Amino acid sequence: MKKAFTLAEVLITLGIIGVVASMTLPALIQKNNEKQIVVRLKKLYSMLQHAHLNIINEYGPLDV
């Protein structure tokens, strides 16, 4: 006798996988978006720091 999965078992398994994926994907997408925002902010901060150092090198220290 050949052992195999029935159609019902396969459909139930695919359904469970689909439910788990639908619950997991939004969290993964949100985490990815947050990481992209952090990277962009770090790049902006680095650019501002570089501009500040260039200003100090060109015009001297800021007198406040």
Coordinates of C-alpha atoms in Angstrom, one line a residue, residues 1-60:
M1 CA 0.0 0.0 0.0
K2 CA 1.4 3.4 -1.1
K3 CA 1.5 6.1 1.6
A4 CA 0.6 9.6 0.5
F5 CA -1.1 12.7 1.8
T6 CA -4.7 13.3 1.0
L7 CA -5.9 16.4 -0.7
A8 CA -7.6 17.6 2.5
E9 CA -4.3 17.3 4.5
V10 CA -2.4 19.3 1.9
L11 CA -5.1 22.0 1.8
I12 CA -5.2 22.3 5.6
T13 CA -1.4 22.6 5.7
L14 CA -1.4 25.3 3.0
G15 CA -4.1 27.1 4.8
I16 CA -2.1 27.1 8.0
I17 CA 1.0 28.3 6.2
G18 CA -1.1 31.1 4.6
V19 CA -2.4 32.2 8.0
V20 CA 1.0 32.3 9.6
A21 CA 2.5 34.2 6.6
S22 CA -0.3 36.7 6.7
M23 CA 0.3 37.4 10.4
T24 CA 4.1 37.5 10.0
L25 CA 4.6 39.6 6.9
P26 CA 3.2 42.9 8.2
A27 CA 5.6 42.8 11.2
L28 CA 8.6 42.0 8.9
I29 CA 7.7 44.9 6.5
Q30 CA 7.3 47.3 9.5
K31 CA 10.7 46.3 10.9
N32 CA 12.3 46.8 7.5
N33 CA 10.7 50.3 7.1
E34 CA 12.0 51.3 10.5
K35 CA 15.5 50.1 9.6
Q36 CA 15.4 52.2 6.4
I37 CA 14.3 55.3 8.4
V38 CA 17.2 54.8 10.8
V39 CA 19.7 54.4 8.0
R40 CA 18.4 57.6 6.3
L41 CA 18.6 59.6 9.5
K42 CA 22.1 58.4 10.2
K43 CA 23.1 59.4 6.7
L44 CA 21.5 62.9 7.1
Y45 CA 23.3 63.3 10.5
S46 CA 26.6 62.4 8.9
M47 CA 26.1 64.9 6.1
L48 CA 25.2 67.6 8.6
Q49 CA 28.3 66.8 10.7
H50 CA 30.4 67.0 7.6
A51 CA 28.9 70.3 6.5
H52 CA 29.5 71.7 10.1
L53 CA 33.2 70.6 10.0
N54 CA 33.6 72.2 6.6
I55 CA 32.2 75.5 7.9
I56 CA 34.5 75.4 10.9
N57 CA 37.5 74.7 8.7
E58 CA 36.6 77.5 6.3
Y59 CA 35.4 80.2 8.6
G60 CA 36.8 79.2 12.0

